[in-house]
Short mmCIF file of C-alpha atoms in Angstrom, two decimals:
data_model
loop_
_atom_site.label_atom_id
_atom_site.label_comp_id
_atom_site.label_asym_id
_atom_site.label_seq_id
_atom_site.Cartn_x
_atom_site.Cartn_y
_atom_site.Cartn_z
CA MET P 882 -4.03 4.30 6.10
CA SER P 883 -5.59 0.78 5.72
CA HIS P 884 -2.87 -2.43 5.59
CA ILE P 885 -3.29 -5.34 4.32
CA ARG P 886 -1.15 -8.36 5.62
CA PHE P 887 -0.39 -11.81 4.59
CA ARG P 888 1.39 -13.81 7.07
CA THR P 889 1.86 -17.99 6.37
CA ARG P 890 1.64 -20.35 9.41
CA ARG P 891 0.33 -23.89 9.52
CA LEU P 892 -3.19 -24.50 10.89
CA PRO P 893 -5.11 -27.71 10.41
CA ARG P 894 -6.51 -26.22 5.99
CA VAL P 895 -3.33 -25.38 5.84
CA VAL P 896 -3.94 -21.49 5.79
CA SER P 897 -1.47 -18.42 5.39
CA ARG P 898 -2.28 -14.52 6.16
CA PHE P 899 -2.67 -11.66 4.14
CA SER P 900 -2.94 -8.31 5.43
CA CYS P 901 -3.74 -4.61 4.61
CA MET P 902 -3.08 -1.52 6.14
CA TRP P 903 -4.85 1.68 6.07
CA LEU P 904 -3.16 5.07 6.98
CA SER P 905 -5.35 7.76 7.67
CA VAL P 906 -4.34 11.60 8.01
CA ALA P 907 -6.95 12.76 9.89
CA MET P 908 -9.79 11.41 8.54
CA VAL P 909 -9.36 12.96 5.32
CA ARG P 910 -5.93 11.61 3.32
CA TRP P 911 -6.48 7.71 3.00
CA HIS P 912 -4.12 5.06 1.76
CA VAL P 913 -4.01 1.29 1.01
CA ASP P 914 -0.97 -0.63 1.48
CA LEU P 915 -0.55 -4.55 1.75
CA CYS P 916 1.50 -6.43 4.14
CA ILE P 917 3.61 -9.66 2.67
CA ASP P 918 6.03 -11.83 4.94
CA GLY P 919 6.41 -8.81 7.07
CA TYR P 920 6.76 -6.61 4.46
CA VAL P 921 5.21 -3.35 3.33
CA TYR P 922 4.70 -2.63 -0.23
CA SER P 923 3.28 0.67 -0.52
CA TYR P 924 2.35 2.21 -4.23
CA GLY P 925 2.32 5.63 -4.85
CA ASN P 926 3.53 9.04 -6.38
CA TYR P 927 6.67 9.06 -3.74
CA ASP P 928 8.34 10.93 -6.42
CA GLU P 929 7.51 14.58 -5.25
CA ARG P 930 10.15 16.15 -7.98
CA ASP P 931 7.28 14.65 -10.46
CA LEU P 932 4.28 15.65 -8.99
CA LYS P 933 1.59 17.24 -11.52
CA LEU P 934 -1.59 18.54 -11.37
CA GLY P 935 -0.82 18.85 -7.46
CA GLY P 936 0.59 15.49 -7.23
CA TRP P 937 -2.69 13.23 -9.24
CA ILE P 938 -0.32 12.51 -12.08
CA ALA P 939 3.37 11.40 -11.55
CA GLU P 940 6.08 8.39 -11.88
CA GLY P 941 4.89 5.29 -10.29
CA VAL P 942 6.91 3.69 -7.70
CA LEU P 943 6.49 1.08 -5.16
CA ILE P 944 8.25 0.70 -1.88
CA LYS P 945 9.20 -2.20 0.43
CA ALA P 946 9.74 -1.90 4.30
CA PRO P 947 10.06 -3.70 7.09
CA ARG P 948 6.45 -3.51 8.69
CA GLU P 949 7.16 -2.78 12.19
CA GLU P 950 9.31 -0.40 11.45
CA TYR P 951 7.06 1.40 8.61
CA MET P 952 3.99 1.40 11.09
CA LEU P 953 6.24 3.33 14.03
CA PHE P 954 7.52 5.47 11.45
CA CYS P 955 3.56 6.15 10.09
CA LYS P 956 2.68 7.34 13.44
CA ASN P 957 5.54 8.54 14.78
CA HIS P 958 7.01 10.82 12.14
CA TYR P 959 3.73 11.72 10.66
CA GLN P 960 0.94 10.83 13.10
CA LYS P 961 -1.10 8.56 10.85
CA ALA P 962 -3.39 6.08 12.46
CA LEU P 963 -3.29 2.75 10.69
CA HIS P 964 -6.73 0.39 10.16
CA ILE P 965 -4.97 -3.20 10.03
CA TYR P 966 -7.02 -6.25 8.41
CA THR P 967 -5.62 -9.48 8.50
CA ILE P 968 -7.30 -11.96 5.50
CA ASP P 969 -6.76 -15.84 5.96
CA VAL P 970 -5.70 -17.08 2.15
CA THR P 971 -4.31 -20.97 1.72
CA ASP P 972 -0.71 -21.77 1.02
CA GLU P 973 -1.65 -22.16 -2.82
CA GLN P 974 -3.36 -18.64 -2.83
CA MET P 975 -0.11 -17.05 -1.07
CA ASP P 976 2.21 -18.95 -3.92
CA LYS P 977 -0.19 -17.13 -6.09
CA ILE P 978 0.61 -13.74 -4.54
CA HIS P 979 4.02 -14.62 -4.29
CA ALA P 980 4.26 -15.43 -8.45
CA TYR P 981 1.97 -12.28 -9.28
CA LEU P 982 4.46 -9.76 -7.09
CA ALA P 983 7.47 -11.27 -8.47
CA LYS P 984 5.50 -10.83 -12.29
CA ILE P 985 4.92 -7.05 -11.30
CA LEU P 986 8.61 -6.40 -9.98
CA GLU P 987 9.95 -7.76 -12.83
CA PRO P 988 9.99 -4.65 -15.12
CA THR P 989 11.51 -2.55 -12.60
CA THR P 990 14.23 -0.85 -11.68
CA LEU P 991 15.88 0.45 -7.92
CA TRP P 992 14.87 3.50 -7.57
CA GLN P 993 17.73 5.89 -5.21
CA PRO P 994 15.55 9.00 -3.19
CA THR P 995 16.71 12.60 -3.25
CA SER P 996 19.12 13.24 -0.51
CA GLU P 997 17.20 16.46 -0.09
CA ALA P 998 15.45 16.43 2.94
CA VAL P 999 12.58 19.38 1.39
CA TYR P 1000 11.22 20.27 -2.18
CA TYR P 1001 9.06 23.29 -3.65
CA ASN P 1002 5.76 22.65 -4.12
CA PRO P 1003 4.42 24.65 -6.96
CA THR P 1004 0.71 23.30 -6.12
CA PHE P 1005 0.66 24.97 -2.24
CA ASP P 1006 3.37 27.65 -3.08
CA ARG P 1007 5.75 26.17 -0.07
CA PHE P 1008 8.48 23.79 0.53
CA GLU P 1009 7.49 20.24 2.13
CA GLU P 1010 9.26 17.54 3.66
CA MET P 1011 10.40 14.48 1.12
CA TYR P 1012 8.07 11.74 2.79
CA VAL P 1013 11.00 9.27 0.81
CA TYR P 1014 13.87 10.73 2.36
CA PHE P 1015 13.01 10.36 6.01
CA MET P 1016 11.64 6.97 5.57
CA ALA P 1017 15.18 5.91 3.50
CA GLN P 1018 16.99 7.63 7.08
CA GLN P 1019 14.77 5.58 9.34
CA MET P 1020 14.65 1.95 7.94
CA ASP P 1021 15.95 0.14 5.43
CA THR P 1022 13.99 0.68 2.37
CA VAL P 1023 14.02 -0.32 -1.04
CA PHE P 1024 12.31 1.67 -4.34
CA TYR P 1025 11.27 0.86 -7.19
CA LYS P 1026 10.39 2.69 -10.56
CA PHE P 1027 8.79 0.91 -13.61
CA ASN P 1028 10.35 0.74 -16.92
CA ARG P 1029 6.91 -0.98 -18.54
CA SER P 1030 4.26 -2.00 -16.47
CA LYS P 1031 0.51 -0.84 -16.23
CA PHE P 1032 1.85 1.11 -13.04
CA MET P 1033 4.48 3.44 -14.68
CA THR P 1034 2.42 6.14 -14.70
CA TYR P 1035 0.82 6.93 -11.05
CA ASN P 1036 -2.81 8.14 -11.63
CA GLY P 1037 -4.99 9.27 -8.74
CA TRP P 1038 -8.16 8.73 -10.28
CA THR P 1039 -7.51 5.22 -12.53
CA ARG P 1040 -4.30 3.99 -11.36
CA ASN P 1041 -3.26 4.23 -6.98
CA CYS P 1042 -2.93 2.44 -4.68
CA VAL P 1043 -5.98 0.59 -4.50
CA SER P 1044 -5.72 -0.74 -8.10
CA PHE P 1045 -2.61 -1.79 -7.08
CA ALA P 1046 -4.22 -3.64 -4.20
CA ASP P 1047 -6.56 -4.84 -6.15
CA HIS P 1048 -4.53 -6.16 -8.71
CA VAL P 1049 -2.53 -8.82 -6.19
CA ALA P 1050 -5.50 -9.43 -4.10
CA LYS P 1051 -7.84 -10.60 -7.70
CA VAL P 1052 -5.48 -13.84 -7.49
CA LEU P 1053 -7.16 -14.95 -4.71
CA HIS P 1054 -10.32 -14.93 -6.49
CA GLU P 1055 -12.26 -14.21 -3.84
CA ARG P 1056 -15.09 -11.53 -5.55
CA GLU P 1057 -15.63 -9.55 -2.00
CA LEU P 1058 -12.01 -8.59 -1.63
CA ARG P 1059 -12.14 -7.10 -4.90
CA ALA P 1060 -11.55 -3.04 -5.33
CA LYS P 1061 -13.10 -3.13 -8.92
CA ASN P 1062 -14.56 0.11 -10.01
CA MET P 1063 -13.34 1.91 -6.88
CA VAL P 1064 -11.18 4.83 -7.14
CA PHE P 1065 -10.67 6.05 -3.55
CA PRO P 1066 -9.19 3.99 -0.61
CA ALA P 1067 -12.11 5.24 1.43
CA GLN P 1068 -14.43 2.59 -0.20
CA TYR P 1069 -12.15 -0.19 -0.07
CA HIS P 1070 -12.12 0.18 3.49
CA LYS P 1071 -15.75 1.01 3.62
CA ARG P 1072 -15.78 -2.73 1.51
CA LEU P 1073 -14.27 -4.15 4.15
CA GLN P 1074 -15.52 -2.93 7.11
CA LYS P 1075 -19.43 -4.37 5.97
CA LEU P 1076 -17.30 -8.09 5.70
CA LEU P 1077 -16.17 -7.60 9.11
CA LYS P 1078 -19.59 -6.27 9.70
CA LYS P 1079 -21.32 -8.99 8.14
CA ASN P 1080 -18.54 -11.08 10.34
CA SER P 1081 -17.09 -12.36 6.66
CA PRO P 1082 -14.64 -15.46 7.89
CA LEU P 1083 -12.57 -13.61 5.09
CA ILE P 1084 -11.09 -11.43 7.77
CA THR P 1085 -9.57 -12.66 10.75
CA ASN P 1086 -8.27 -10.14 12.65
CA TYR P 1087 -9.08 -5.86 12.34
CA GLU P 1088 -7.11 -3.62 14.66
CA VAL P 1089 -6.47 0.17 14.55
CA TYR P 1090 -2.90 0.96 15.49
#
Protein backbone atom coordinates (compact mmCIF):
# COMPACT_ATOMS: atom_id res chain seq x y z
CA MET A 1 0.00 0.00 0.00
CA SER A 2 1.27 3.44 -0.76
CA HIS A 3 0.60 6.36 1.45
CA ILE A 4 1.04 10.01 0.47
CA ARG A 5 1.16 12.23 3.53
CA PHE A 6 0.59 15.98 3.71
CA ARG A 7 1.92 17.52 6.91
CA THR A 8 2.18 21.27 7.56
CA ARG A 9 5.23 22.71 9.24
CA ARG A 10 7.04 26.03 9.22
CA LEU A 11 10.24 26.20 7.21
CA PRO A 12 12.14 29.15 5.71
CA ARG A 13 10.16 28.81 2.47
CA VAL A 14 6.94 28.05 4.37
CA VAL A 15 6.57 24.43 3.35
CA SER A 16 3.86 21.91 4.17
CA ARG A 17 4.02 18.18 3.72
CA PHE A 18 1.88 15.87 1.66
CA SER A 19 2.29 12.15 2.10
CA CYS A 20 1.30 9.18 0.00
CA MET A 21 1.00 5.63 1.28
CA TRP A 22 0.99 2.47 -0.79
CA LEU A 23 -0.35 -0.75 0.55
CA SER A 24 0.95 -4.03 -0.79
CA VAL A 25 -0.50 -7.44 -0.01
CA ALA A 26 2.10 -10.08 -0.75
CA MET A 27 3.30 -7.74 -3.52
CA VAL A 28 0.22 -8.64 -5.58
CA ARG A 29 -2.56 -6.20 -4.72
CA TRP A 30 -1.78 -2.51 -4.44
CA HIS A 31 -3.67 0.48 -3.15
CA VAL A 32 -2.88 4.18 -2.77
CA ASP A 33 -4.06 6.47 0.03
CA LEU A 34 -3.58 10.13 0.84
CA CYS A 35 -2.73 11.47 4.28
CA ILE A 36 -3.61 15.07 5.11
CA ASP A 37 -3.35 16.68 8.55
CA GLY A 38 -2.87 13.34 10.26
CA TYR A 39 -5.84 11.62 8.60
CA VAL A 40 -5.83 9.00 5.88
CA TYR A 41 -8.27 9.41 2.98
CA SER A 42 -8.86 6.11 1.25
CA TYR A 43 -11.17 5.68 -1.76
CA GLY A 44 -12.33 2.28 -2.89
CA ASN A 45 -14.98 -0.43 -3.16
CA TYR A 46 -15.46 -0.76 0.57
CA ASP A 47 -19.14 -1.76 0.55
CA GLU A 48 -18.67 -5.50 0.08
CA ARG A 49 -22.42 -6.03 -0.27
CA ASP A 50 -22.41 -4.02 -3.50
CA LEU A 51 -19.51 -5.62 -5.36
CA LYS A 52 -19.99 -6.46 -9.03
CA LEU A 53 -17.67 -8.23 -11.46
CA GLY A 54 -15.53 -9.49 -8.62
CA GLY A 55 -15.22 -6.05 -7.06
CA TRP A 56 -14.18 -4.14 -10.18
CA ILE A 57 -17.48 -2.23 -10.09
CA ALA A 58 -19.13 -0.97 -6.88
CA GLU A 59 -20.47 2.06 -5.09
CA GLY A 60 -17.59 4.39 -4.35
CA VAL A 61 -16.78 4.82 -0.66
CA LEU A 62 -14.34 7.31 0.87
CA ILE A 63 -12.84 6.52 4.27
CA LYS A 64 -11.30 9.04 6.67
CA ALA A 65 -9.29 7.47 9.48
CA PRO A 66 -6.56 8.53 11.95
CA ARG A 67 -3.22 7.85 10.33
CA GLU A 68 -1.41 5.99 13.12
CA GLU A 69 -4.36 3.72 13.98
CA TYR A 70 -4.94 3.03 10.29
CA MET A 71 -1.31 2.06 9.76
CA LEU A 72 -1.37 -0.30 12.74
CA PHE A 73 -4.63 -1.82 11.52
CA CYS A 74 -3.21 -2.51 8.04
CA LYS A 75 0.01 -3.89 9.47
CA ASN A 76 -1.35 -6.05 12.28
CA HIS A 77 -4.77 -7.18 11.07
CA TYR A 78 -3.96 -7.84 7.42
CA GLN A 79 -0.14 -8.05 7.40
CA LYS A 80 0.17 -5.30 4.79
CA ALA A 81 3.39 -3.45 3.99
CA LEU A 82 3.12 0.35 3.80
CA HIS A 83 5.31 2.37 1.43
CA ILE A 84 5.22 5.96 2.66
CA TYR A 85 6.22 8.94 0.51
CA THR A 86 6.39 12.43 1.99
CA ILE A 87 6.08 15.31 -0.45
CA ASP A 88 6.86 18.95 0.29
CA VAL A 89 4.22 21.48 -0.69
CA THR A 90 3.85 25.18 0.08
CA ASP A 91 1.18 26.49 2.42
CA GLU A 92 -0.60 27.90 -0.63
CA GLN A 93 -0.68 24.45 -2.20
CA MET A 94 -1.94 22.95 1.06
CA ASP A 95 -4.76 25.49 1.12
CA LYS A 96 -5.70 24.37 -2.38
CA ILE A 97 -5.71 20.74 -1.25
CA HIS A 98 -8.03 21.60 1.65
CA ALA A 99 -10.36 23.50 -0.68
CA TYR A 100 -10.44 20.63 -3.19
CA LEU A 101 -11.14 18.08 -0.46
CA ALA A 102 -14.04 20.20 0.77
CA LYS A 103 -15.38 20.28 -2.79
CA ILE A 104 -15.10 16.48 -3.06
CA LEU A 105 -16.87 15.94 0.27
CA GLU A 106 -19.70 18.38 -0.44
CA PRO A 107 -21.92 15.92 -2.39
CA THR A 108 -21.51 13.10 0.15
CA THR A 109 -23.52 11.57 2.97
CA LEU A 110 -22.23 9.63 5.96
CA TRP A 111 -22.48 5.88 5.48
CA GLN A 112 -22.83 3.35 8.28
CA PRO A 113 -21.19 0.01 7.43
CA THR A 114 -23.00 -3.22 8.16
CA SER A 115 -22.76 -4.75 11.62
CA GLU A 116 -21.99 -8.13 10.06
CA ALA A 117 -18.42 -9.39 10.39
CA VAL A 118 -18.49 -11.60 7.27
CA TYR A 119 -20.17 -11.62 3.87
CA TYR A 120 -20.64 -14.15 1.09
CA ASN A 121 -18.44 -13.55 -1.96
CA PRO A 122 -20.19 -15.20 -4.93
CA THR A 123 -17.17 -14.72 -7.20
CA PHE A 124 -15.07 -17.12 -5.12
CA ASP A 125 -18.04 -18.97 -3.52
CA ARG A 126 -16.86 -18.36 0.02
CA PHE A 127 -17.41 -16.23 3.11
CA GLU A 128 -14.93 -13.41 3.72
CA GLU A 129 -14.25 -10.81 6.40
CA MET A 130 -15.97 -7.44 6.13
CA TYR A 131 -13.01 -5.07 5.92
CA VAL A 132 -14.95 -1.97 7.02
CA TYR A 133 -16.56 -3.82 9.94
CA PHE A 134 -13.21 -4.53 11.56
CA MET A 135 -11.91 -1.05 10.73
CA ALA A 136 -14.90 0.61 12.39
CA GLN A 137 -14.41 -1.57 15.49
CA GLN A 138 -10.78 -0.58 15.94
CA MET A 139 -10.65 3.15 15.20
CA ASP A 140 -12.68 6.32 14.90
CA THR A 141 -13.46 6.05 11.18
CA VAL A 142 -15.77 8.16 9.02
CA PHE A 143 -17.30 6.59 5.90
CA TYR A 144 -18.71 8.65 3.01
CA LYS A 145 -20.82 7.73 0.00
CA PHE A 146 -21.35 10.09 -2.93
CA ASN A 147 -24.75 11.49 -3.93
CA ARG A 148 -23.43 12.97 -7.15
CA SER A 149 -19.82 12.89 -8.27
CA LYS A 150 -17.44 11.21 -10.67
CA PHE A 151 -16.52 9.05 -7.66
CA MET A 152 -20.10 7.87 -7.06
CA THR A 153 -19.30 4.61 -8.86
CA TYR A 154 -16.03 2.85 -8.25
CA ASN A 155 -14.50 1.33 -11.38
CA GLY A 156 -11.29 -0.66 -11.01
CA TRP A 157 -10.18 0.28 -14.52
CA THR A 158 -11.04 3.98 -14.68
CA ARG A 159 -12.23 5.44 -11.35
CA ASN A 160 -10.22 3.91 -8.54
CA CYS A 161 -7.82 4.88 -5.76
CA VAL A 162 -5.24 6.08 -8.31
CA SER A 163 -7.64 8.46 -10.05
CA PHE A 164 -8.79 9.80 -6.67
CA ALA A 165 -5.20 10.53 -5.61
CA ASP A 166 -4.51 12.10 -8.99
CA HIS A 167 -7.54 14.41 -8.78
CA VAL A 168 -6.35 15.71 -5.41
CA ALA A 169 -2.68 15.97 -6.43
CA LYS A 170 -3.49 17.90 -9.61
CA VAL A 171 -4.08 21.08 -7.59
CA LEU A 172 -0.34 21.09 -6.81
CA HIS A 173 0.45 21.75 -10.49
CA GLU A 174 3.46 19.44 -10.29
CA ARG A 175 3.42 17.45 -13.51
CA GLU A 176 5.78 14.74 -12.20
CA LEU A 177 3.30 13.87 -9.44
CA ARG A 178 0.37 13.34 -11.78
CA ALA A 179 -0.96 9.82 -12.35
CA LYS A 180 -2.60 10.75 -15.63
CA ASN A 181 -3.15 7.78 -17.98
CA MET A 182 -2.22 5.35 -15.18
CA VAL A 183 -4.72 2.67 -14.22
CA PHE A 184 -3.12 0.65 -11.44
CA PRO A 185 -1.42 1.75 -8.18
CA ALA A 186 1.75 -0.18 -9.04
CA GLN A 187 2.27 2.16 -12.00
CA TYR A 188 2.15 5.21 -9.74
CA HIS A 189 4.46 3.48 -7.28
CA LYS A 190 7.03 3.07 -10.07
CA ARG A 191 6.64 6.78 -10.94
CA LEU A 192 7.49 7.85 -7.39
CA GLN A 193 10.34 5.35 -7.24
CA LYS A 194 11.82 6.96 -10.35
CA LEU A 195 11.55 10.38 -8.69
CA LEU A 196 13.39 8.98 -5.67
CA LYS A 197 16.22 7.64 -7.82
CA LYS A 198 16.49 11.03 -9.51
CA ASN A 199 16.73 12.67 -6.07
CA SER A 200 13.70 14.79 -6.88
CA PRO A 201 13.21 17.63 -4.37
CA LEU A 202 9.48 16.87 -4.42
CA ILE A 203 9.89 13.72 -2.29
CA THR A 204 11.57 14.49 1.00
CA ASN A 205 11.19 11.14 2.72
CA TYR A 206 10.46 7.49 1.90
CA GLU A 207 9.97 4.64 4.32
CA VAL A 208 8.52 1.15 4.38
CA TYR A 209 6.39 0.38 7.42
